[in-house]
Amino acid sequence: MATIRDKDDEFEDLGDLQREVVQVVWAHAPVTAEVVRARLSRPLKESTVRTVLRRLEEKGYITHTVDGRTFVYDTAARRGQVAARAVRRIVDWVCNGSIEEVLVGMVDQNMIDWKQLRMFADRRGRRKRERK
């Protein structure tokens, strides 16, 4: 059985508001707190949005630069990285680290088929060879 393990620290879990804010940053980066605030599904105080952004930065999801006196936020981690870490937690918790069990379950539940898995593996293999 294959397992997923590496030395990287895992991203901390996010609450609903933090997930919504990081989605806005991923979709529109680089952005200011005011842009984030305007794109949220509910009205929030500016200080609340800034606090959420600061916490997301502390957790490693976003970064910022300063333009004059304005903080400009950008992504620190790609969606794929975050998704992979979330899946790793599920694999470890539910399947005792067996990625094989997860993939077979996904095929059995028609979430993905073997042809798609082969296509992803081939694409990933090409990318690795191109980097060398």
mmCIF file of C-alpha atoms in Angstrom:
data_model
loop_
_atom_site.group_PDB
_atom_site.id
_atom_site.type_symbol
_atom_site.label_atom_id
_atom_site.label_comp_id
_atom_site.label_asym_id
_atom_site.label_seq_id
_atom_site.Cartn_x
_atom_site.Cartn_y
_atom_site.Cartn_z
ATOM 1 C CA MET A 1 0.000 0.000 0.000
ATOM 2 C CA ALA A 2 1.269 3.469 -0.877
ATOM 3 C CA THR A 3 1.203 6.134 1.811
ATOM 4 C CA ILE A 4 1.546 9.884 1.666
ATOM 5 C CA ARG A 5 4.130 11.289 4.029
ATOM 6 C CA ASP A 6 6.525 14.210 3.945
ATOM 7 C CA LYS A 7 8.272 16.587 6.315
ATOM 8 C CA ASP A 8 6.218 19.693 5.484
ATOM 9 C CA ASP A 9 4.073 21.151 8.208
ATOM 10 C CA GLU A 10 0.424 20.878 7.373
ATOM 11 C CA PHE A 11 -1.702 23.943 6.898
ATOM 12 C CA GLU A 12 -3.959 24.619 9.816
ATOM 13 C CA ASP A 13 -7.667 24.061 9.391
ATOM 14 C CA LEU A 14 -9.715 27.074 8.382
ATOM 15 C CA GLY A 15 -13.083 28.280 9.560
ATOM 16 C CA ASP A 16 -15.834 29.276 7.141
ATOM 17 C CA LEU A 17 -14.867 32.957 7.038
ATOM 18 C CA GLN A 18 -11.177 32.184 6.579
ATOM 19 C CA ARG A 19 -12.016 29.798 3.721
ATOM 20 C CA GLU A 20 -14.132 32.447 2.041
ATOM 21 C CA VAL A 21 -11.408 35.082 2.385
ATOM 22 C CA VAL A 22 -8.655 32.814 1.058
ATOM 23 C CA GLN A 23 -10.911 31.924 -1.893
ATOM 24 C CA VAL A 24 -11.234 35.635 -2.697
ATOM 25 C CA VAL A 25 -7.458 36.076 -2.519
ATOM 26 C CA TRP A 26 -6.860 33.015 -4.722
ATOM 27 C CA ALA A 27 -9.381 34.264 -7.281
ATOM 28 C CA HIS A 28 -8.337 37.935 -7.414
ATOM 29 C CA ALA A 29 -4.734 38.247 -6.157
ATOM 30 C CA PRO A 30 -3.076 40.594 -5.713
ATOM 31 C CA VAL A 31 -5.793 42.307 -3.654
ATOM 32 C CA THR A 32 -6.217 44.819 -0.860
ATOM 33 C CA ALA A 33 -8.292 44.243 2.256
ATOM 34 C CA GLU A 34 -10.926 46.575 0.843
ATOM 35 C CA VAL A 35 -11.268 44.468 -2.325
ATOM 36 C CA VAL A 36 -11.565 41.328 -0.216
ATOM 37 C CA ARG A 37 -14.186 42.987 1.961
ATOM 38 C CA ALA A 38 -16.224 44.051 -1.079
ATOM 39 C CA ARG A 39 -16.225 40.512 -2.512
ATOM 40 C CA LEU A 40 -17.348 38.689 0.626
ATOM 41 C CA SER A 41 -20.850 37.270 0.863
ATOM 42 C CA ARG A 42 -21.641 39.222 4.029
ATOM 43 C CA PRO A 43 -20.787 42.709 5.233
ATOM 44 C CA LEU A 44 -17.886 42.822 7.684
ATOM 45 C CA LYS A 45 -15.971 45.569 9.412
ATOM 46 C CA GLU A 46 -12.660 46.466 7.827
ATOM 47 C CA SER A 47 -10.858 45.509 11.051
ATOM 48 C CA THR A 48 -12.408 42.025 10.939
ATOM 49 C CA VAL A 49 -11.223 41.473 7.366
ATOM 50 C CA ARG A 50 -7.716 42.660 8.261
ATOM 51 C CA THR A 51 -7.626 40.302 11.245
ATOM 52 C CA VAL A 52 -8.663 37.358 9.070
ATOM 53 C CA LEU A 53 -6.031 38.279 6.472
ATOM 54 C CA ARG A 54 -3.346 38.510 9.157
ATOM 55 C CA ARG A 55 -4.297 35.095 10.534
ATOM 56 C CA LEU A 56 -4.270 33.562 7.060
ATOM 57 C CA GLU A 57 -0.790 34.972 6.594
ATOM 58 C CA GLU A 58 0.326 33.522 9.936
ATOM 59 C CA LYS A 59 -1.003 30.138 8.818
ATOM 60 C CA GLY A 60 0.945 30.327 5.561
ATOM 61 C CA TYR A 61 -1.904 30.697 3.063
ATOM 62 C CA ILE A 62 -1.211 34.261 1.920
ATOM 63 C CA THR A 63 1.545 36.879 1.976
ATOM 64 C CA HIS A 64 1.538 40.638 1.706
ATOM 65 C CA THR A 65 3.629 43.489 0.403
ATOM 66 C CA VAL A 66 3.219 47.164 1.233
ATOM 67 C CA ASP A 67 2.415 49.723 -1.459
ATOM 68 C CA GLY A 68 2.688 53.114 0.246
ATOM 69 C CA ARG A 69 0.553 52.513 3.315
ATOM 70 C CA THR A 70 -1.616 49.814 1.741
ATOM 71 C CA PHE A 71 -1.141 46.104 2.354
ATOM 72 C CA VAL A 72 -1.469 44.117 -0.876
ATOM 73 C CA TYR A 73 -2.219 40.421 -0.375
ATOM 74 C CA ASP A 74 -1.177 37.557 -2.602
ATOM 75 C CA THR A 75 -1.214 33.796 -2.449
ATOM 76 C CA ALA A 76 1.535 31.951 -0.599
ATOM 77 C CA ALA A 77 0.182 28.485 -1.309
ATOM 78 C CA ARG A 78 -1.535 27.277 -4.444
ATOM 79 C CA ARG A 79 -4.961 25.678 -4.196
ATOM 80 C CA GLY A 80 -3.477 22.360 -5.249
ATOM 81 C CA GLN A 81 -1.000 22.429 -2.370
ATOM 82 C CA VAL A 82 -3.723 23.130 0.167
ATOM 83 C CA ALA A 83 -6.029 20.522 -1.364
ATOM 84 C CA ALA A 84 -3.260 17.905 -1.279
ATOM 85 C CA ARG A 85 -2.605 18.555 2.399
ATOM 86 C CA ALA A 86 -6.320 18.320 3.197
ATOM 87 C CA VAL A 87 -6.567 15.036 1.319
ATOM 88 C CA ARG A 88 -3.482 13.776 3.156
ATOM 89 C CA ARG A 89 -5.238 14.393 6.488
ATOM 90 C CA ILE A 90 -8.274 12.453 5.247
ATOM 91 C CA VAL A 91 -6.104 9.624 3.922
ATOM 92 C CA ASP A 92 -4.237 9.376 7.208
ATOM 93 C CA TRP A 93 -7.351 9.633 9.368
ATOM 94 C CA VAL A 94 -9.809 7.470 7.433
ATOM 95 C CA CYS A 95 -7.570 5.043 5.529
ATOM 96 C CA ASN A 96 -4.529 4.764 7.809
ATOM 97 C CA GLY A 97 -2.350 6.444 5.185
ATOM 98 C CA SER A 98 -3.380 4.294 2.211
ATOM 99 C CA ILE A 99 -3.728 6.492 -0.860
ATOM 100 C CA GLU A 100 -4.510 3.335 -2.818
ATOM 101 C CA GLU A 101 -7.615 2.770 -0.707
ATOM 102 C CA VAL A 102 -8.746 6.347 -1.333
ATOM 103 C CA LEU A 103 -8.210 6.131 -5.095
ATOM 104 C CA VAL A 104 -9.992 2.781 -5.379
ATOM 105 C CA GLY A 105 -12.862 4.233 -3.340
ATOM 106 C CA MET A 106 -13.043 7.250 -5.650
ATOM 107 C CA VAL A 107 -13.203 4.954 -8.690
ATOM 108 C CA ASP A 108 -15.835 2.772 -7.005
ATOM 109 C CA GLN A 109 -17.938 5.882 -6.271
ATOM 110 C CA ASN A 110 -17.583 7.133 -9.876
ATOM 111 C CA MET A 111 -15.753 10.274 -8.760
ATOM 112 C CA ILE A 112 -12.932 9.454 -11.164
ATOM 113 C CA ASP A 113 -12.203 6.606 -13.548
ATOM 114 C CA TRP A 114 -9.049 4.601 -14.214
ATOM 115 C CA LYS A 115 -8.566 6.335 -17.566
ATOM 116 C CA GLN A 116 -8.476 9.738 -15.835
ATOM 117 C CA LEU A 117 -6.025 8.425 -13.223
ATOM 118 C CA ARG A 118 -3.695 7.196 -15.993
ATOM 119 C CA MET A 119 -3.993 10.550 -17.796
ATOM 120 C CA PHE A 120 -3.070 12.445 -14.590
ATOM 121 C CA ALA A 121 -0.133 10.123 -13.916
ATOM 122 C CA ASP A 122 1.149 10.512 -17.479
ATOM 123 C CA ARG A 123 0.816 14.298 -17.332
ATOM 124 C CA ARG A 124 2.673 14.427 -14.014
ATOM 125 C CA GLY A 125 5.418 12.176 -15.381
ATOM 126 C CA ARG A 126 5.913 14.476 -18.373
ATOM 127 C CA ARG A 127 6.205 17.523 -16.101
ATOM 128 C CA LYS A 128 8.843 15.814 -13.965
ATOM 129 C CA ARG A 129 10.866 14.821 -17.039
ATOM 130 C CA GLU A 130 10.648 18.375 -18.437
ATOM 131 C CA ARG A 131 12.108 19.824 -15.234
ATOM 132 C CA LYS A 132 15.253 17.695 -15.463
#
